Amino acid sequence: MITYMRENLSPQAIWTRQISTGSFTDINGIHVQIGKRPYDRTFRISQAVLKAVPILQSQLCDGAKIYNADPDVFEVVLQYSERNRFLAQMRLGARNPLEQLVGGTDPMLNLAKAWHLGQMLHLLQMQNNLIDIFSVIYRQLLNTRAQMKPSSEPFRYLRDHVGYFTKCEKFLIDFYAGLATNREAFEVKELESLPYEIASALRSRRAYILIHQGREDRILQGNKCFKVSPTDNTRRVSLQVVSPSAASTKDAPIAPQVQPDRAVWPMIRTPRASVPTAITNSRGHRSHLSLPMNIEQLYQAGTSLPADYPQAVSLHARLDSELVVPIRAPFTAPSPALHCKTSSMAAERDSSGYDSVCDSSSSPPRERFDLHQKRETNA
């Protein structure tokens, strides 16, 4: 106690009034941003609070940002930490800042957020103080026979940020179920937004309290099952702290990426190589396909043209135009009329078109006759 008074009453301790938090802080504090945009707020945390809450001192620096905390609830917790100091307790009639959480549209959601923040900061005493404050509110509502509709947001918040079957969740179930003893049973519409196990626990807990006529009301009896202790084997969540440089990079607007216009891109056609057909030599045996192994050779083979390209094209075009006879199965004998028509077409092709094409590269008839006559004279 003497050491504490010497440190806080010495001339070196200079105190200033912090308007944003409503608490006393020294000039050597740090600025921290709480929450996500656009609801984030900036607070100044004094060195005294940093010493009182080791988690803040070890994880925060000037300009850091905490994402998984509510700014309004953090302000109340900050005031609570300032109140626990020796000089703050000297003020007469000082009100517990945690009582501010009772107001608002959903006080039970404020309870869940503050309890979650207390667990992250390892403030076990604050978590138990929250249970005490809301237990007093419960007794007042029970005496006035007031009703409160169960809300799904506190339960979902605890499960998303802390976990399942926490002591705060157990307190919420007893809170709603105990107030429902002064009314009829829960309707289906009231509990349809809640998780199934929460809705079942509310019904069974209300029936259990009614059977025992309030003797098993744990909140009314001041049961310590809702209090936390250092020996609890619970998984504690941690603060999501971002350094100043990372926070500025994360909050910076991302420049939109320019997408290429599809209209200005030309159509690119890739030649398709014909896949060789599997040839069956005998029944039950299949020959292997010989595929080209070099892609560049395949591309050149598909794009290069033969030297006699015009002649080959004219020949194949003429053959294709003349061959109008439908193809028959190999095991079906052709009809006599079809055989005659095919033979006449083949003879006409051999006598006219095919010879003219094949003999186009040979010497003229006059030169061949002179050559033959010269050979006979020499002989």
mmCIF file of C-alpha atoms in Angstrom:
data_model
loop_
_atom_site.group_PDB
_atom_site.id
_atom_site.type_symbol
_atom_site.label_atom_id
_atom_site.label_comp_id
_atom_site.label_asym_id
_atom_site.label_seq_id
_atom_site.Cartn_x
_atom_site.Cartn_y
_atom_site.Cartn_z
ATOM 1 C CA MET A 1 0.000 0.000 0.000
ATOM 2 C CA ILE A 2 2.841 2.437 0.845
ATOM 3 C CA THR A 3 4.570 1.665 -2.430
ATOM 4 C CA TYR A 4 1.335 2.264 -4.338
ATOM 5 C CA MET A 5 0.784 5.639 -2.646
ATOM 6 C CA ARG A 6 4.371 6.677 -3.281
ATOM 7 C CA GLU A 7 4.040 5.908 -6.989
ATOM 8 C CA ASN A 8 0.688 7.660 -7.459
ATOM 9 C CA LEU A 9 1.146 10.654 -5.132
ATOM 10 C CA SER A 10 4.639 11.613 -6.279
ATOM 11 C CA PRO A 11 5.075 14.883 -8.220
ATOM 12 C CA GLN A 12 6.059 12.952 -11.315
ATOM 13 C CA ALA A 13 2.499 11.649 -11.727
ATOM 14 C CA ILE A 14 0.701 14.224 -13.861
ATOM 15 C CA TRP A 15 -2.971 13.545 -14.635
ATOM 16 C CA THR A 16 -5.159 14.957 -17.373
ATOM 17 C CA ARG A 17 -8.834 14.594 -18.086
ATOM 18 C CA GLN A 18 -9.724 12.308 -20.986
ATOM 19 C CA ILE A 19 -12.994 13.522 -22.486
ATOM 20 C CA SER A 20 -13.599 10.640 -24.911
ATOM 21 C CA THR A 21 -13.433 7.980 -22.214
ATOM 22 C CA GLY A 22 -14.594 9.960 -19.206
ATOM 23 C CA SER A 23 -11.646 8.794 -17.110
ATOM 24 C CA PHE A 24 -8.332 10.082 -15.722
ATOM 25 C CA THR A 25 -5.281 9.229 -17.810
ATOM 26 C CA ASP A 26 -1.673 10.334 -17.793
ATOM 27 C CA ILE A 27 0.012 11.985 -20.730
ATOM 28 C CA ASN A 28 2.101 8.894 -21.551
ATOM 29 C CA GLY A 29 -0.771 6.784 -22.836
ATOM 30 C CA ILE A 30 -1.301 5.256 -26.257
ATOM 31 C CA HIS A 31 -4.004 5.690 -28.869
ATOM 32 C CA VAL A 32 -5.869 2.577 -29.943
ATOM 33 C CA GLN A 33 -8.606 2.131 -32.527
ATOM 34 C CA ILE A 34 -11.464 -0.190 -31.528
ATOM 35 C CA GLY A 35 -14.002 -1.865 -33.793
ATOM 36 C CA LYS A 36 -14.578 -2.147 -37.504
ATOM 37 C CA ARG A 37 -15.411 0.597 -39.920
ATOM 38 C CA PRO A 38 -17.579 2.622 -40.073
ATOM 39 C CA TYR A 39 -18.321 2.162 -36.342
ATOM 40 C CA ASP A 40 -14.734 2.212 -35.087
ATOM 41 C CA ARG A 41 -13.582 4.714 -32.475
ATOM 42 C CA THR A 42 -10.222 5.860 -31.147
ATOM 43 C CA PHE A 43 -9.420 5.748 -27.425
ATOM 44 C CA ARG A 44 -6.482 6.840 -25.338
ATOM 45 C CA ILE A 45 -5.338 4.238 -22.812
ATOM 46 C CA SER A 46 -3.272 5.478 -19.906
ATOM 47 C CA GLN A 47 -0.150 3.831 -18.597
ATOM 48 C CA ALA A 48 -1.960 3.081 -15.340
ATOM 49 C CA VAL A 49 -4.578 1.039 -17.193
ATOM 50 C CA LEU A 50 -1.879 -0.703 -19.206
ATOM 51 C CA LYS A 51 -0.188 -1.728 -15.962
ATOM 52 C CA ALA A 52 -3.497 -2.850 -14.458
ATOM 53 C CA VAL A 53 -4.341 -4.949 -17.542
ATOM 54 C CA PRO A 54 -1.186 -6.834 -18.596
ATOM 55 C CA ILE A 55 -2.841 -8.143 -21.766
ATOM 56 C CA LEU A 56 -3.205 -4.616 -23.111
ATOM 57 C CA GLN A 57 0.352 -3.728 -22.198
ATOM 58 C CA SER A 58 1.823 -6.784 -23.896
ATOM 59 C CA GLN A 59 -0.212 -6.711 -27.103
ATOM 60 C CA LEU A 60 -0.948 -3.053 -27.848
ATOM 61 C CA CYS A 61 1.168 -0.215 -29.134
ATOM 62 C CA ASP A 62 0.404 3.313 -30.200
ATOM 63 C CA GLY A 63 -1.790 3.256 -33.304
ATOM 64 C CA ALA A 64 -2.815 -0.394 -33.030
ATOM 65 C CA LYS A 65 -6.319 -1.586 -33.801
ATOM 66 C CA ILE A 66 -8.571 -4.176 -32.127
ATOM 67 C CA TYR A 67 -11.176 -5.666 -34.448
ATOM 68 C CA ASN A 68 -13.091 -8.116 -32.239
ATOM 69 C CA ALA A 69 -14.369 -5.646 -29.633
ATOM 70 C CA ASP A 70 -17.338 -3.301 -29.483
ATOM 71 C CA PRO A 71 -16.285 0.376 -29.113
ATOM 72 C CA ASP A 72 -19.097 1.305 -26.702
ATOM 73 C CA VAL A 73 -18.497 -1.721 -24.500
ATOM 74 C CA PHE A 74 -14.747 -1.136 -24.587
ATOM 75 C CA GLU A 75 -15.302 2.402 -23.327
ATOM 76 C CA VAL A 76 -17.263 1.070 -20.349
ATOM 77 C CA VAL A 77 -14.573 -1.511 -19.599
ATOM 78 C CA LEU A 78 -11.930 1.196 -19.832
ATOM 79 C CA GLN A 79 -13.840 3.290 -17.316
ATOM 80 C CA TYR A 80 -14.154 0.242 -15.080
ATOM 81 C CA SER A 81 -10.388 -0.276 -15.171
ATOM 82 C CA GLU A 82 -9.825 3.379 -14.270
ATOM 83 C CA ARG A 83 -12.335 3.142 -11.425
ATOM 84 C CA ASN A 84 -10.431 0.317 -9.781
ATOM 85 C CA ARG A 85 -7.439 2.556 -9.241
ATOM 86 C CA PHE A 86 -6.792 3.852 -5.746
ATOM 87 C CA LEU A 87 -7.461 7.537 -6.515
ATOM 88 C CA ALA A 88 -10.720 6.763 -8.322
ATOM 89 C CA GLN A 89 -12.002 4.826 -5.345
ATOM 90 C CA MET A 90 -11.393 7.873 -3.151
ATOM 91 C CA ARG A 91 -14.267 9.671 -4.865
ATOM 92 C CA LEU A 92 -17.472 9.479 -2.847
ATOM 93 C CA GLY A 93 -20.537 8.058 -4.513
ATOM 94 C CA ALA A 94 -18.642 6.695 -7.482
ATOM 95 C CA ARG A 95 -20.966 4.637 -9.638
ATOM 96 C CA ASN A 96 -19.923 1.344 -11.145
ATOM 97 C CA PRO A 97 -19.435 2.004 -14.883
ATOM 98 C CA LEU A 98 -20.674 -1.509 -15.694
ATOM 99 C CA GLU A 99 -24.192 -0.395 -14.761
ATOM 100 C CA GLN A 100 -24.289 1.572 -18.014
ATOM 101 C CA LEU A 101 -24.613 -1.726 -19.864
ATOM 102 C CA VAL A 102 -28.103 -2.234 -18.448
ATOM 103 C CA GLY A 103 -29.459 0.499 -20.705
ATOM 104 C CA GLY A 104 -29.831 0.256 -24.451
ATOM 105 C CA THR A 105 -32.062 -1.676 -26.771
ATOM 106 C CA ASP A 106 -30.628 -5.095 -25.836
ATOM 107 C CA PRO A 107 -28.909 -5.131 -22.418
ATOM 108 C CA MET A 108 -28.367 -8.885 -22.594
ATOM 109 C CA LEU A 109 -26.307 -8.427 -25.750
ATOM 110 C CA ASN A 110 -24.247 -5.816 -23.906
ATOM 111 C CA LEU A 111 -23.710 -8.385 -21.173
ATOM 112 C CA ALA A 112 -22.449 -10.932 -23.697
ATOM 113 C CA LYS A 113 -20.074 -8.428 -25.322
ATOM 114 C CA ALA A 114 -18.673 -7.220 -22.000
ATOM 115 C CA TRP A 115 -18.274 -10.778 -20.710
ATOM 116 C CA HIS A 116 -16.426 -11.689 -23.908
ATOM 117 C CA LEU A 117 -14.126 -8.671 -23.584
ATOM 118 C CA GLY A 118 -13.467 -9.507 -19.936
ATOM 119 C CA GLN A 119 -12.414 -13.003 -20.916
ATOM 120 C CA MET A 120 -10.014 -11.711 -23.573
ATOM 121 C CA LEU A 121 -8.470 -9.273 -21.082
ATOM 122 C CA HIS A 122 -8.377 -11.898 -18.280
ATOM 123 C CA LEU A 123 -10.537 -9.675 -16.058
ATOM 124 C CA LEU A 124 -12.208 -12.399 -14.014
ATOM 125 C CA GLN A 125 -13.391 -9.977 -11.363
ATOM 126 C CA MET A 126 -15.129 -7.856 -13.968
ATOM 127 C CA GLN A 127 -16.907 -10.910 -15.375
ATOM 128 C CA ASN A 128 -18.212 -11.801 -11.919
ATOM 129 C CA ASN A 129 -19.264 -8.180 -11.331
ATOM 130 C CA LEU A 130 -21.312 -8.329 -14.503
ATOM 131 C CA ILE A 131 -23.151 -11.390 -13.189
ATOM 132 C CA ASP A 132 -23.816 -9.625 -9.888
ATOM 133 C CA ILE A 133 -25.205 -6.492 -11.546
ATOM 134 C CA PHE A 134 -27.539 -8.405 -13.853
ATOM 135 C CA SER A 135 -28.619 -10.652 -10.978
ATOM 136 C CA VAL A 136 -29.869 -7.534 -9.178
ATOM 137 C CA ILE A 137 -31.752 -6.504 -12.316
ATOM 138 C CA TYR A 138 -33.246 -10.005 -12.492
ATOM 139 C CA ARG A 139 -34.622 -9.802 -8.964
ATOM 140 C CA GLN A 140 -36.159 -6.411 -9.665
ATOM 141 C CA LEU A 141 -37.846 -7.650 -12.839
ATOM 142 C CA LEU A 142 -39.051 -10.798 -11.068
ATOM 143 C CA ASN A 143 -40.641 -8.805 -8.248
ATOM 144 C CA THR A 144 -42.438 -6.502 -10.678
ATOM 145 C CA ARG A 145 -43.477 -9.507 -12.807
ATOM 146 C CA ALA A 146 -41.904 -7.879 -15.840
ATOM 147 C CA GLN A 147 -41.367 -9.869 -18.990
ATOM 148 C CA MET A 148 -38.459 -9.999 -21.425
ATOM 149 C CA LYS A 149 -38.668 -11.766 -24.754
ATOM 150 C CA PRO A 150 -35.754 -14.146 -25.392
ATOM 151 C CA SER A 151 -33.317 -12.736 -27.926
ATOM 152 C CA SER A 152 -31.112 -14.862 -30.137
ATOM 153 C CA GLU A 153 -28.362 -12.263 -30.565
ATOM 154 C CA PRO A 154 -26.658 -12.770 -27.157
ATOM 155 C CA PHE A 155 -26.502 -16.541 -27.641
ATOM 156 C CA ARG A 156 -25.194 -16.272 -31.188
ATOM 157 C CA TYR A 157 -22.621 -13.672 -30.187
ATOM 158 C CA LEU A 158 -21.236 -15.897 -27.432
ATOM 159 C CA ARG A 159 -21.064 -18.921 -29.690
ATOM 160 C CA ASP A 160 -19.418 -17.004 -32.518
ATOM 161 C CA HIS A 161 -16.837 -15.212 -30.364
ATOM 162 C CA VAL A 162 -16.318 -17.392 -27.270
ATOM 163 C CA GLY A 163 -17.763 -20.874 -27.645
ATOM 164 C CA TYR A 164 -20.589 -23.180 -26.629
ATOM 165 C CA PHE A 165 -21.964 -23.839 -23.127
ATOM 166 C CA THR A 166 -20.185 -20.964 -21.413
ATOM 167 C CA LYS A 167 -21.165 -19.757 -17.953
ATOM 168 C CA CYS A 168 -22.561 -16.582 -19.439
ATOM 169 C CA GLU A 169 -24.764 -18.647 -21.743
ATOM 170 C CA LYS A 170 -25.992 -20.638 -18.742
ATOM 171 C CA PHE A 171 -26.818 -17.380 -16.963
ATOM 172 C CA LEU A 172 -28.795 -16.109 -19.961
ATOM 173 C CA ILE A 173 -30.866 -19.298 -20.046
ATOM 174 C CA ASP A 174 -31.743 -19.031 -16.353
ATOM 175 C CA PHE A 175 -32.453 -15.301 -16.764
ATOM 176 C CA TYR A 176 -35.025 -15.746 -19.540
ATOM 177 C CA ALA A 177 -36.497 -18.945 -18.088
ATOM 178 C CA GLY A 178 -36.895 -17.480 -14.599
ATOM 179 C CA LEU A 179 -38.753 -14.407 -15.875
ATOM 180 C CA ALA A 180 -41.025 -16.675 -17.909
ATOM 181 C CA THR A 181 -42.392 -18.337 -14.748
ATOM 182 C CA ASN A 182 -44.805 -15.413 -14.329
ATOM 183 C CA ARG A 183 -46.438 -16.054 -17.675
ATOM 184 C CA GLU A 184 -47.633 -18.836 -19.920
ATOM 185 C CA ALA A 185 -45.330 -21.295 -21.606
ATOM 186 C CA PHE A 186 -43.093 -20.183 -24.430
ATOM 187 C CA GLU A 187 -44.744 -19.968 -27.798
ATOM 188 C CA VAL A 188 -43.228 -21.515 -30.865
ATOM 189 C CA LYS A 189 -42.757 -18.150 -32.582
ATOM 190 C CA GLU A 190 -40.799 -16.803 -29.621
ATOM 191 C CA LEU A 191 -38.131 -19.492 -29.822
ATOM 192 C CA GLU A 192 -37.947 -20.186 -33.554
ATOM 193 C CA SER A 193 -34.999 -17.801 -34.026
ATOM 194 C CA LEU A 194 -32.961 -19.479 -31.260
ATOM 195 C CA PRO A 195 -30.706 -22.508 -31.696
ATOM 196 C CA TYR A 196 -32.547 -25.746 -31.050
ATOM 197 C CA GLU A 197 -30.614 -26.714 -27.927
ATOM 198 C CA ILE A 198 -31.088 -23.219 -26.453
ATOM 199 C CA ALA A 199 -34.838 -23.342 -27.045
ATOM 200 C CA SER A 200 -35.036 -26.802 -25.454
ATOM 201 C CA ALA A 201 -33.003 -25.627 -22.450
ATOM 202 C CA LEU A 202 -35.319 -22.638 -21.936
ATOM 203 C CA ARG A 203 -38.427 -24.852 -21.875
ATOM 204 C CA SER A 204 -36.939 -27.449 -19.546
ATOM 205 C CA ARG A 205 -35.433 -24.859 -17.198
ATOM 206 C CA ARG A 206 -38.712 -22.949 -16.888
ATOM 207 C CA ALA A 207 -40.597 -26.178 -16.109
ATOM 208 C CA TYR A 208 -37.987 -27.161 -13.512
ATOM 209 C CA ILE A 209 -38.252 -23.803 -11.702
ATOM 210 C CA LEU A 210 -42.048 -24.005 -11.667
ATOM 211 C CA ILE A 211 -42.054 -27.522 -10.235
ATOM 212 C CA HIS A 212 -39.811 -26.512 -7.334
ATOM 213 C CA GLN A 213 -41.666 -23.205 -6.843
ATOM 214 C CA GLY A 214 -38.581 -21.036 -7.190
ATOM 215 C CA ARG A 215 -36.423 -22.944 -4.726
ATOM 216 C CA GLU A 216 -34.177 -24.038 -7.580
ATOM 217 C CA ASP A 217 -33.872 -20.579 -9.083
ATOM 218 C CA ARG A 218 -30.100 -20.313 -9.139
ATOM 219 C CA ILE A 219 -30.016 -16.579 -9.879
ATOM 220 C CA LEU A 220 -32.462 -15.831 -7.081
ATOM 221 C CA GLN A 221 -30.540 -18.008 -4.640
ATOM 222 C CA GLY A 222 -27.185 -16.442 -5.577
ATOM 223 C CA ASN A 223 -25.661 -19.644 -6.856
ATOM 224 C CA LYS A 224 -21.975 -19.400 -7.704
ATOM 225 C CA CYS A 225 -22.225 -21.659 -10.728
ATOM 226 C CA PHE A 226 -22.177 -18.582 -12.984
ATOM 227 C CA LYS A 227 -18.959 -17.190 -11.523
ATOM 228 C CA VAL A 228 -15.602 -17.725 -13.174
ATOM 229 C CA SER A 229 -12.384 -18.639 -11.395
ATOM 230 C CA PRO A 230 -8.730 -19.084 -12.370
ATOM 231 C CA THR A 231 -9.087 -22.851 -11.988
ATOM 232 C CA ASP A 232 -11.694 -23.122 -14.742
ATOM 233 C CA ASN A 233 -10.533 -25.307 -17.590
ATOM 234 C CA THR A 234 -11.868 -23.056 -20.323
ATOM 235 C CA ARG A 235 -10.464 -22.073 -23.690
ATOM 236 C CA ARG A 236 -9.789 -18.361 -23.696
ATOM 237 C CA VAL A 237 -10.033 -16.287 -26.829
ATOM 238 C CA SER A 238 -7.503 -13.585 -27.651
ATOM 239 C CA LEU A 239 -7.645 -10.058 -28.971
ATOM 240 C CA GLN A 240 -7.421 -9.576 -32.712
ATOM 241 C CA VAL A 241 -4.776 -6.868 -32.719
ATOM 242 C CA VAL A 242 -3.388 -5.363 -35.910
ATOM 243 C CA SER A 243 -0.239 -3.260 -35.973
ATOM 244 C CA PRO A 244 -0.456 0.347 -37.239
ATOM 245 C CA SER A 245 1.176 -0.410 -40.596
ATOM 246 C CA ALA A 246 -0.990 -3.466 -41.215
ATOM 247 C CA ALA A 247 -4.126 -1.607 -40.123
ATOM 248 C CA SER A 248 -3.480 1.245 -42.567
ATOM 249 C CA THR A 249 -2.849 -1.236 -45.369
ATOM 250 C CA LYS A 250 -5.970 -3.207 -44.553
ATOM 251 C CA ASP A 251 -8.200 -0.144 -44.393
ATOM 252 C CA ALA A 252 -6.815 1.406 -47.583
ATOM 253 C CA PRO A 253 -9.224 1.282 -50.523
ATOM 254 C CA ILE A 254 -8.354 -1.362 -53.045
ATOM 255 C CA ALA A 255 -7.914 -0.053 -56.594
ATOM 256 C CA PRO A 256 -10.242 -1.810 -59.027
ATOM 257 C CA GLN A 257 -8.486 -4.101 -61.436
ATOM 258 C CA VAL A 258 -8.867 -3.187 -65.101
ATOM 259 C CA GLN A 259 -10.433 -6.039 -66.992
ATOM 260 C CA PRO A 260 -9.550 -6.377 -70.700
ATOM 261 C CA ASP A 261 -12.361 -5.700 -73.110
ATOM 262 C CA ARG A 262 -13.332 -8.883 -74.857
ATOM 263 C CA ALA A 263 -14.377 -6.969 -77.988
ATOM 264 C CA VAL A 264 -10.795 -5.909 -78.784
ATOM 265 C CA TRP A 265 -9.314 -9.374 -78.481
ATOM 266 C CA PRO A 266 -8.962 -11.123 -81.890
ATOM 267 C CA MET A 267 -10.337 -14.569 -82.432
ATOM 268 C CA ILE A 268 -7.472 -17.047 -82.332
ATOM 269 C CA ARG A 269 -8.062 -20.315 -84.105
ATOM 270 C CA THR A 270 -5.859 -23.228 -83.213
ATOM 271 C CA PRO A 271 -5.606 -25.949 -85.886
ATOM 272 C CA ARG A 272 -6.897 -29.271 -84.719
ATOM 273 C CA ALA A 273 -4.882 -32.318 -85.556
ATOM 274 C CA SER A 274 -6.837 -35.292 -86.758
ATOM 275 C CA VAL A 275 -6.692 -38.138 -84.289
ATOM 276 C CA PRO A 276 -5.713 -41.410 -86.020
ATOM 277 C CA THR A 277 -8.339 -44.068 -85.930
ATOM 278 C CA ALA A 278 -7.695 -47.385 -84.246
ATOM 279 C CA ILE A 279 -7.429 -50.157 -86.863
ATOM 280 C CA THR A 280 -8.564 -53.604 -85.857
ATOM 281 C CA ASN A 281 -6.434 -56.291 -87.489
ATOM 282 C CA SER A 282 -8.430 -59.208 -86.210
ATOM 283 C CA ARG A 283 -11.299 -59.861 -83.918
ATOM 284 C CA GLY A 284 -10.281 -59.354 -80.309
ATOM 285 C CA HIS A 285 -6.976 -57.564 -81.097
ATOM 286 C CA ARG A 286 -6.610 -53.806 -81.188
ATOM 287 C CA SER A 287 -3.616 -52.012 -82.608
ATOM 288 C CA HIS A 288 -2.092 -49.129 -80.661
ATOM 289 C CA LEU A 289 -2.510 -45.552 -81.762
ATOM 290 C CA SER A 290 0.634 -43.810 -82.955
ATOM 291 C CA LEU A 291 0.315 -40.269 -81.680
ATOM 292 C CA PRO A 292 2.938 -37.615 -82.476
ATOM 293 C CA MET A 293 5.117 -36.873 -79.481
ATOM 294 C CA ASN A 294 6.296 -33.433 -80.614
ATOM 295 C CA ILE A 295 3.683 -30.699 -80.361
ATOM 296 C CA GLU A 296 5.649 -28.394 -82.692
ATOM 297 C CA GLN A 297 5.750 -31.080 -85.396
ATOM 298 C CA LEU A 298 2.040 -31.636 -84.936
ATOM 299 C CA TYR A 299 1.382 -27.920 -85.365
ATOM 300 C CA GLN A 300 3.576 -27.738 -88.499
ATOM 301 C CA ALA A 301 1.902 -30.813 -89.917
ATOM 302 C CA GLY A 302 -1.491 -29.265 -89.384
ATOM 303 C CA THR A 303 -0.623 -25.876 -90.866
ATOM 304 C CA SER A 304 1.869 -26.667 -93.703
ATOM 305 C CA LEU A 305 0.496 -27.222 -97.233
ATOM 306 C CA PRO A 306 1.838 -29.744 -99.784
ATOM 307 C CA ALA A 307 3.593 -28.589 -102.945
ATOM 308 C CA ASP A 308 0.844 -29.897 -105.226
ATOM 309 C CA TYR A 309 -1.893 -28.343 -103.119
ATOM 310 C CA PRO A 310 -4.010 -26.843 -106.009
ATOM 311 C CA GLN A 311 -3.889 -30.067 -108.081
ATOM 312 C CA ALA A 312 -4.678 -32.268 -105.108
ATOM 313 C CA VAL A 313 -7.578 -30.056 -104.134
ATOM 314 C CA SER A 314 -9.020 -30.062 -107.666
ATOM 315 C CA LEU A 315 -8.634 -33.830 -107.883
ATOM 316 C CA HIS A 316 -10.301 -34.528 -104.547
ATOM 317 C CA ALA A 317 -13.038 -32.011 -105.287
ATOM 318 C CA ARG A 318 -13.790 -33.723 -108.609
ATOM 319 C CA LEU A 319 -13.761 -37.163 -107.019
ATOM 320 C CA ASP A 320 -16.005 -36.056 -104.192
ATOM 321 C CA SER A 321 -18.465 -34.383 -106.553
ATOM 322 C CA GLU A 322 -18.696 -37.444 -108.771
ATOM 323 C CA LEU A 323 -18.938 -40.003 -105.980
ATOM 324 C CA VAL A 324 -22.580 -39.639 -105.046
ATOM 325 C CA VAL A 325 -23.261 -43.326 -104.526
ATOM 326 C CA PRO A 326 -24.136 -44.069 -100.902
ATOM 327 C CA ILE A 327 -21.693 -46.240 -99.008
ATOM 328 C CA ARG A 328 -22.931 -49.724 -98.179
ATOM 329 C CA ALA A 329 -21.855 -52.077 -95.461
ATOM 330 C CA PRO A 330 -18.876 -54.318 -96.384
ATOM 331 C CA PHE A 331 -20.836 -57.492 -95.713
ATOM 332 C CA THR A 332 -23.769 -56.487 -97.995
ATOM 333 C CA ALA A 333 -23.591 -57.468 -101.654
ATOM 334 C CA PRO A 334 -24.130 -54.513 -104.035
ATOM 335 C CA SER A 335 -27.134 -54.525 -106.328
ATOM 336 C CA PRO A 336 -26.598 -55.047 -110.127
ATOM 337 C CA ALA A 337 -27.662 -51.513 -110.968
ATOM 338 C CA LEU A 338 -25.316 -50.058 -108.391
ATOM 339 C CA HIS A 339 -22.456 -52.263 -109.648
ATOM 340 C CA CYS A 340 -22.968 -51.126 -113.241
ATOM 341 C CA LYS A 341 -23.163 -47.474 -112.260
ATOM 342 C CA THR A 342 -20.008 -47.714 -110.173
ATOM 343 C CA SER A 343 -18.094 -49.501 -112.961
ATOM 344 C CA SER A 344 -19.104 -46.930 -115.578
ATOM 345 C CA MET A 345 -18.090 -44.050 -113.332
ATOM 346 C CA ALA A 346 -14.706 -45.654 -112.602
ATOM 347 C CA ALA A 347 -14.060 -46.281 -116.327
ATOM 348 C CA GLU A 348 -14.970 -42.732 -117.244
ATOM 349 C CA ARG A 349 -12.715 -41.401 -114.495
ATOM 350 C CA ASP A 350 -9.757 -43.529 -115.639
ATOM 351 C CA SER A 351 -10.156 -42.524 -119.306
ATOM 352 C CA SER A 352 -10.548 -38.793 -118.833
ATOM 353 C CA GLY A 353 -9.789 -37.037 -115.622
ATOM 354 C CA TYR A 354 -7.347 -39.283 -113.885
ATOM 355 C CA ASP A 355 -5.048 -39.704 -116.943
ATOM 356 C CA SER A 356 -5.006 -36.008 -117.628
ATOM 357 C CA VAL A 357 -3.946 -35.323 -114.091
ATOM 358 C CA CYS A 358 -1.385 -38.087 -113.812
ATOM 359 C CA ASP A 359 0.175 -37.393 -117.261
ATOM 360 C CA SER A 360 0.393 -33.660 -116.721
ATOM 361 C CA SER A 361 4.039 -33.949 -115.723
ATOM 362 C CA SER A 362 5.077 -36.156 -118.711
ATOM 363 C CA SER A 363 6.468 -34.961 -122.103
ATOM 364 C CA PRO A 364 4.123 -33.904 -124.997
ATOM 365 C CA PRO A 365 2.956 -36.578 -127.541
ATOM 366 C CA ARG A 366 5.038 -35.055 -130.447
ATOM 367 C CA GLU A 367 8.267 -35.378 -128.507
ATOM 368 C CA ARG A 368 7.484 -38.969 -127.570
ATOM 369 C CA PHE A 369 6.823 -39.895 -131.250
ATOM 370 C CA ASP A 370 10.129 -38.355 -132.418
ATOM 371 C CA LEU A 371 12.009 -40.151 -129.694
ATOM 372 C CA HIS A 372 10.461 -43.508 -130.698
ATOM 373 C CA GLN A 373 11.324 -42.966 -134.403
ATOM 374 C CA LYS A 374 14.938 -42.089 -133.556
ATOM 375 C CA ARG A 375 15.301 -45.308 -131.594
ATOM 376 C CA GLU A 376 14.054 -47.382 -134.549
ATOM 377 C CA THR A 377 16.560 -45.682 -136.943
ATOM 378 C CA ASN A 378 19.469 -46.391 -134.637
ATOM 379 C CA ALA A 379 18.402 -49.974 -134.294
#
